[in-house]
Coordinates of C-alpha atoms and ligand atoms in Angstrom, one line a residue:
X238 CA 35.4 -6.8 -65.5
X239 CA 36.3 -8.7 -62.9
X240 CA 38.8 -6.9 -60.8
X241 CA 35.9 -4.4 -61.5
X242 CA 33.5 -6.5 -59.8
X243 CA 36.2 -6.7 -57.1
X244 CA 36.4 -3.1 -56.9
X245 CA 32.7 -1.9 -56.8
X246 CA 32.1 -5.5 -54.6
X247 CA 34.5 -4.3 -52.1
X248 CA 33.0 -0.8 -51.1
X249 CA 30.3 -2.7 -50.5
X250 CA 31.2 -5.1 -48.6
X251 CA 32.9 -2.5 -46.1
X252 CA 30.2 -0.2 -45.5
X253 CA 27.6 -3.7 -44.6
X254 CA 30.1 -4.1 -42.3
X255 CA 30.7 -1.0 -40.7
X256 CA 26.4 -0.5 -40.5
X257 CA 26.8 -4.1 -38.7
X258 CA 29.2 -3.0 -36.2
X259 CA 27.8 0.6 -35.5
X260 CA 24.8 -1.7 -34.3
X261 CA 26.7 -4.0 -32.7
X262 CA 27.9 -1.3 -30.9
X263 CA 25.3 0.3 -29.8
X264 CA 24.0 -2.9 -28.3
X265 CA 26.9 -3.1 -26.5
X266 CA 26.5 0.3 -25.3
X267 CA 23.2 -0.5 -24.0
X268 CA 23.7 -3.7 -22.3
X269 CA 26.9 -1.9 -20.9
X270 CA 24.2 0.2 -18.9
X271 CA 21.7 -1.7 -17.7
X272 CA 24.6 -3.7 -16.2
X273 CA 26.1 -0.2 -14.9
X274 CA 22.9 0.1 -14.1
X275 CA 21.6 -3.2 -11.9
X276 CA 25.6 -2.4 -10.6
X277 CA 24.1 0.9 -9.4
X278 CA 21.5 0.2 -7.9
X279 CA 22.7 -2.9 -6.0
X280 CA 24.9 -1.0 -4.7
X281 CA 22.9 1.3 -3.3
X282 CA 20.7 -1.2 -1.9
X283 CA 23.9 -2.5 0.3
X284 CA 24.8 1.1 1.1
X285 CA 21.2 1.3 2.7
X286 CA 21.4 -1.6 4.0
X287 CA 24.9 -2.0 5.8
X288 CA 26.1 1.6 5.7
X289 CA 24.3 2.0 8.9
X290 CA 23.7 -0.4 11.7
X291 CA 19.8 -0.3 12.1
X292 CA 16.8 0.8 10.2
X293 CA 14.2 2.7 12.0
X294 CA 10.7 3.5 10.4
X295 CA 8.8 6.0 11.6
X296 CA 5.1 6.8 11.1
X297 CA 3.7 10.3 11.8
X298 CA -0.4 9.4 12.4
X299 CA -2.9 11.0 9.7
X300 CA -1.9 13.4 7.4
X301 CA -2.8 15.3 4.5
X302 CA -7.0 15.6 4.9
X303 CA -7.1 13.0 7.5
X304 CA -5.9 15.2 10.9
X305 CA -6.7 12.6 13.2
X306 CA -8.3 13.6 16.6
X307 CA -9.0 17.5 17.0
X308 CA -9.3 19.0 21.1
X309 CA -6.9 21.7 22.1
X310 CA -4.5 20.9 18.8
X311 CA -5.1 18.8 16.3
X312 CA -3.7 15.4 16.3
X313 CA -2.1 15.5 13.2
X314 CA 0.5 18.6 14.4
X315 CA 1.6 16.8 16.7
X316 CA 2.4 13.3 14.8
X317 CA 4.4 15.8 12.4
X318 CA 6.2 17.8 14.5
X319 CA 7.2 14.6 17.0
X320 CA 8.3 12.7 14.3
X321 CA 10.7 15.4 12.9
X322 CA 12.1 15.6 16.2
X323 CA 12.9 12.0 16.1
X324 CA 14.5 11.7 13.0
X325 CA 16.4 14.5 13.7
X326 CA 17.5 13.0 17.0
X327 CA 18.2 9.8 15.2
X328 CA 19.8 11.2 12.1
X329 CA 22.7 13.2 13.9
X330 CA 23.2 9.7 16.3
X331 CA 25.3 8.4 13.8
X332 CA 23.5 4.7 13.5
X333 CA 20.8 4.8 12.7
X334 CA 19.0 5.1 8.8
X335 CA 15.3 6.7 9.1
X336 CA 12.6 5.7 7.1
X337 CA 9.3 7.8 7.1
X338 CA 6.2 6.3 6.2
X339 CA 5.2 9.6 4.2
X340 CA 6.3 12.5 3.7
X341 CA 4.8 15.9 6.2
X342 CA 1.0 17.0 4.9
X343 CA 0.8 14.1 2.8
X344 CA -2.3 11.7 2.4
X345 CA -1.8 7.9 2.3
X346 CA -3.4 4.8 3.5
X347 CA -2.6 3.3 6.3
X348 CA -2.3 0.2 4.4
X349 CA 0.0 1.7 2.0
X350 CA 2.5 2.4 4.7
X351 CA 2.4 -0.9 6.6
X352 CA 3.5 -2.0 2.8
X353 CA 6.6 0.3 3.2
X354 CA 7.8 -0.6 6.2
X355 CA 7.3 -4.2 4.9
X356 CA 9.3 -3.6 1.8
X357 CA 11.9 -2.0 3.5
X358 CA 12.0 -4.3 6.8
X359 CA 13.1 -2.1 9.4
X360 CA 14.4 -3.0 12.7
X361 CA 12.0 -1.4 14.5
X362 CA 8.6 1.1 14.1
X363 CA 7.3 3.8 15.6
X364 CA 3.4 5.0 15.1
X365 CA 3.2 8.1 16.7
X366 CA -0.6 9.5 17.4
X367 CA -2.1 11.2 20.2
X368 CA -5.6 10.3 22.0
X369 CA -8.8 12.1 22.2
X370 CA -11.2 11.8 25.0
X371 CA -15.5 13.0 24.8
X372 CA -14.3 14.2 28.4
X373 CA -12.2 16.7 28.5
X374 CA -10.4 15.1 31.5
X375 CA -9.1 12.2 29.8
X376 CA -5.4 11.7 30.3
X377 CA -2.0 10.2 29.8
X378 CA 0.2 8.2 28.1
X379 CA -0.2 4.8 26.4
X380 CA 1.5 2.6 23.7
X381 CA 0.4 -0.5 22.1
X382 CA 2.8 -3.2 20.6
X383 CA 2.3 -6.1 18.2
X384 CA -0.5 -8.1 20.2
X385 CA -0.2 -12.0 21.4
X386 CA -0.3 -14.1 18.8
X387 CA 1.1 -11.7 16.1
X388 CA 4.3 -11.8 14.4
X389 CA 7.0 -9.8 16.8
X390 CA 4.6 -10.3 19.7
X391 CA 7.4 -10.6 21.8
X392 CA 9.8 -8.2 20.7
X393 CA 7.0 -5.4 20.3
X394 CA 5.8 -5.7 24.0
X395 CA 9.7 -5.5 25.4
X396 CA 10.0 -2.2 23.0
X397 CA 6.8 -1.1 24.3
X398 CA 7.6 -1.2 27.3
X399 CA 11.0 0.7 27.5
X400 CA 8.9 3.2 25.2
X401 CA 6.2 3.5 28.4
X402 CA 9.2 4.0 30.9
X403 CA 11.1 6.5 28.8
X404 CA 8.1 8.8 28.9
X405 CA 7.1 8.2 32.7
X406 CA 10.6 9.8 33.1
X407 CA 9.8 12.0 31.0
X408 CA 6.9 12.9 33.4
X409 CA 4.3 11.2 31.6
X410 CA 0.9 9.7 33.7
X411 CA 0.8 6.3 32.2
X412 CA -2.8 4.1 31.5
X413 CA -3.8 0.9 32.4
X414 CA -1.6 -1.1 34.9
X415 CA 1.9 0.2 32.5
X416 CA 0.9 2.2 29.9
X417 CA 1.2 -0.6 27.5
X418 CA -1.9 -2.1 25.9
X419 CA -3.0 -4.1 23.0
X420 CA -5.2 -2.5 20.5
X421 CA -8.1 -5.0 18.7
X422 CA -11.4 -4.7 16.3
X423 CA -13.8 -6.1 17.3
X424 CA -17.1 -6.8 14.8
X425 CA -20.7 -7.2 16.0
X426 CA -23.0 -9.6 14.1
X427 CA -24.3 -6.5 12.6
X428 CA -20.5 -6.1 11.0
X429 CA -20.0 -2.8 12.9
X430 CA -16.5 -2.4 14.7
X431 CA -15.8 -1.3 18.0
X432 CA -12.4 -0.8 19.5
X433 CA -11.3 -3.4 22.4
X434 CA -8.3 -2.1 24.5
X435 CA -6.7 -3.9 26.9
X436 CA -4.1 -4.0 29.3
X437 CA -0.7 -5.8 28.8
X438 CA -1.7 -8.3 31.6
X439 CA -3.8 -9.8 29.1
X440 CA -1.6 -12.0 27.3
X441 CA -4.1 -14.5 26.0
X442 CA -4.2 -14.8 22.1
X443 CA -8.1 -13.5 20.5
X444 CA -8.6 -14.0 17.0
X445 CA -9.3 -10.3 16.5
X446 CA -8.2 -7.9 13.9
X447 CA -6.0 -5.2 15.3
X448 CA -4.4 -1.6 14.1
X449 CA -3.4 -1.5 10.7
X450 CA 0.0 -0.1 11.4
X451 CA 0.4 -3.9 13.7
X452 CA -0.4 -6.0 11.3
X453 CA 2.0 -8.6 9.6
X454 CA 5.3 -6.4 10.4
X455 CA 8.6 -8.6 10.0
X456 CA 9.5 -6.4 12.9
X457 CA 9.0 -4.9 16.3
X458 CA 6.4 -2.7 15.8
X459 CA 4.3 0.4 18.4
X460 CA 2.1 2.8 18.1
X461 CA 2.3 5.1 20.5
X462 CA -0.6 7.7 21.4
X463 CA 1.0 10.2 22.9
X464 CA -1.2 12.1 25.0
X465 CA -4.9 13.8 25.1
X466 CA -5.1 16.4 22.4
X467 CA -8.4 16.9 24.5
X468 CA -6.7 17.4 27.6
X469 CA -5.4 21.1 28.1
X470 CA -2.7 19.6 30.9
X471 CA -1.6 16.7 28.5
X472 CA -1.2 19.5 25.6
X473 CA 1.2 21.3 27.5
X474 CA 3.4 18.7 28.7
X475 CA 3.3 16.7 25.2
X476 CA 1.2 18.6 22.6
X477 CA 3.8 21.7 22.3
X478 CA 6.6 22.4 20.1
X479 CA 8.7 22.0 23.6
X480 CA 6.7 18.7 24.6
X481 CA 6.9 16.7 21.1
X482 CA 10.7 17.4 21.6
X483 CA 10.0 15.7 25.0
X484 CA 8.3 12.5 23.8
X485 CA 11.1 12.5 21.0
X486 CA 14.2 12.6 23.3
X487 CA 12.6 9.7 25.3
X488 CA 11.6 7.5 22.3
X489 CA 14.9 7.9 21.2
X490 CA 15.9 7.0 24.7
X491 CA 13.6 4.1 24.4
X492 CA 14.7 3.3 20.9
X493 CA 18.7 3.0 21.6
X494 CA 18.4 1.1 25.4
X495 CA 15.8 -1.8 23.3
X496 CA 18.4 -2.0 20.6
X497 CA 22.2 -1.9 22.7
X498 CA 19.8 -4.9 25.3
X499 CA 18.0 -6.6 22.9
X500 CA 18.8 -6.3 19.0
X501 CA 22.4 -5.9 19.7
X502 CA 23.4 -9.2 17.8
X503 CA 21.5 -8.6 15.2
X504 CA 22.4 -5.6 13.2
X505 CA 20.8 -4.8 9.8
Ligands
LIG234 ZN1 -4.1 8.6 15.4

């Protein structure tokens, strides 16, 4: 009886052991899968960050149902076309990884675009817009760096000066003293906000809010107003396919020169 009991007992024990073994196997596979995933994720992050010396954030203003200013052309057509051209130039260069704030045609809030760049931490961000005037005679190029007192103000100003200079070289007529301005939103007592645009010579620190895309940025950031969509001549120069390509070329040159001169010692 003793032996029989033993034989009867054995298979049961084996079965139990096998069962336990299978359970352990699944757990091991699961841990391995999680580890592999984590390793892949870290690897991707490292590749993303270090495979190219510089990460450039590009923001095509407006998008989706928000077409921006409307004049001879729609602002959004200009911002998307120029951004696509600039991304092409940067990618062909080989030194840059381009991060776009949104897809073509996508309607995404400025807060979400700003947050994306705060997360990705590019070396610099360029936000592309176009101007409009009630009077069709208003013309020219201007750009807005992060203003005095805000993060990365000094570097943003230098980048803006490089951009304005290249745009002037491409034939743009610069607005203000040098095509560089500081932009603020000023609220009155009733809570209505209006834009306050100051020349780059006004380096006083104001407590006003600035443009959404320039807020809390961890890198030099410049918003460009490429031309006036309400001005025929401006659109012919910088609003057509060819004109957008010309502006993109100027931005590309400015980005290269800025990074070579200012950021060379600290690529990401
Ligand atoms: Zn705009």
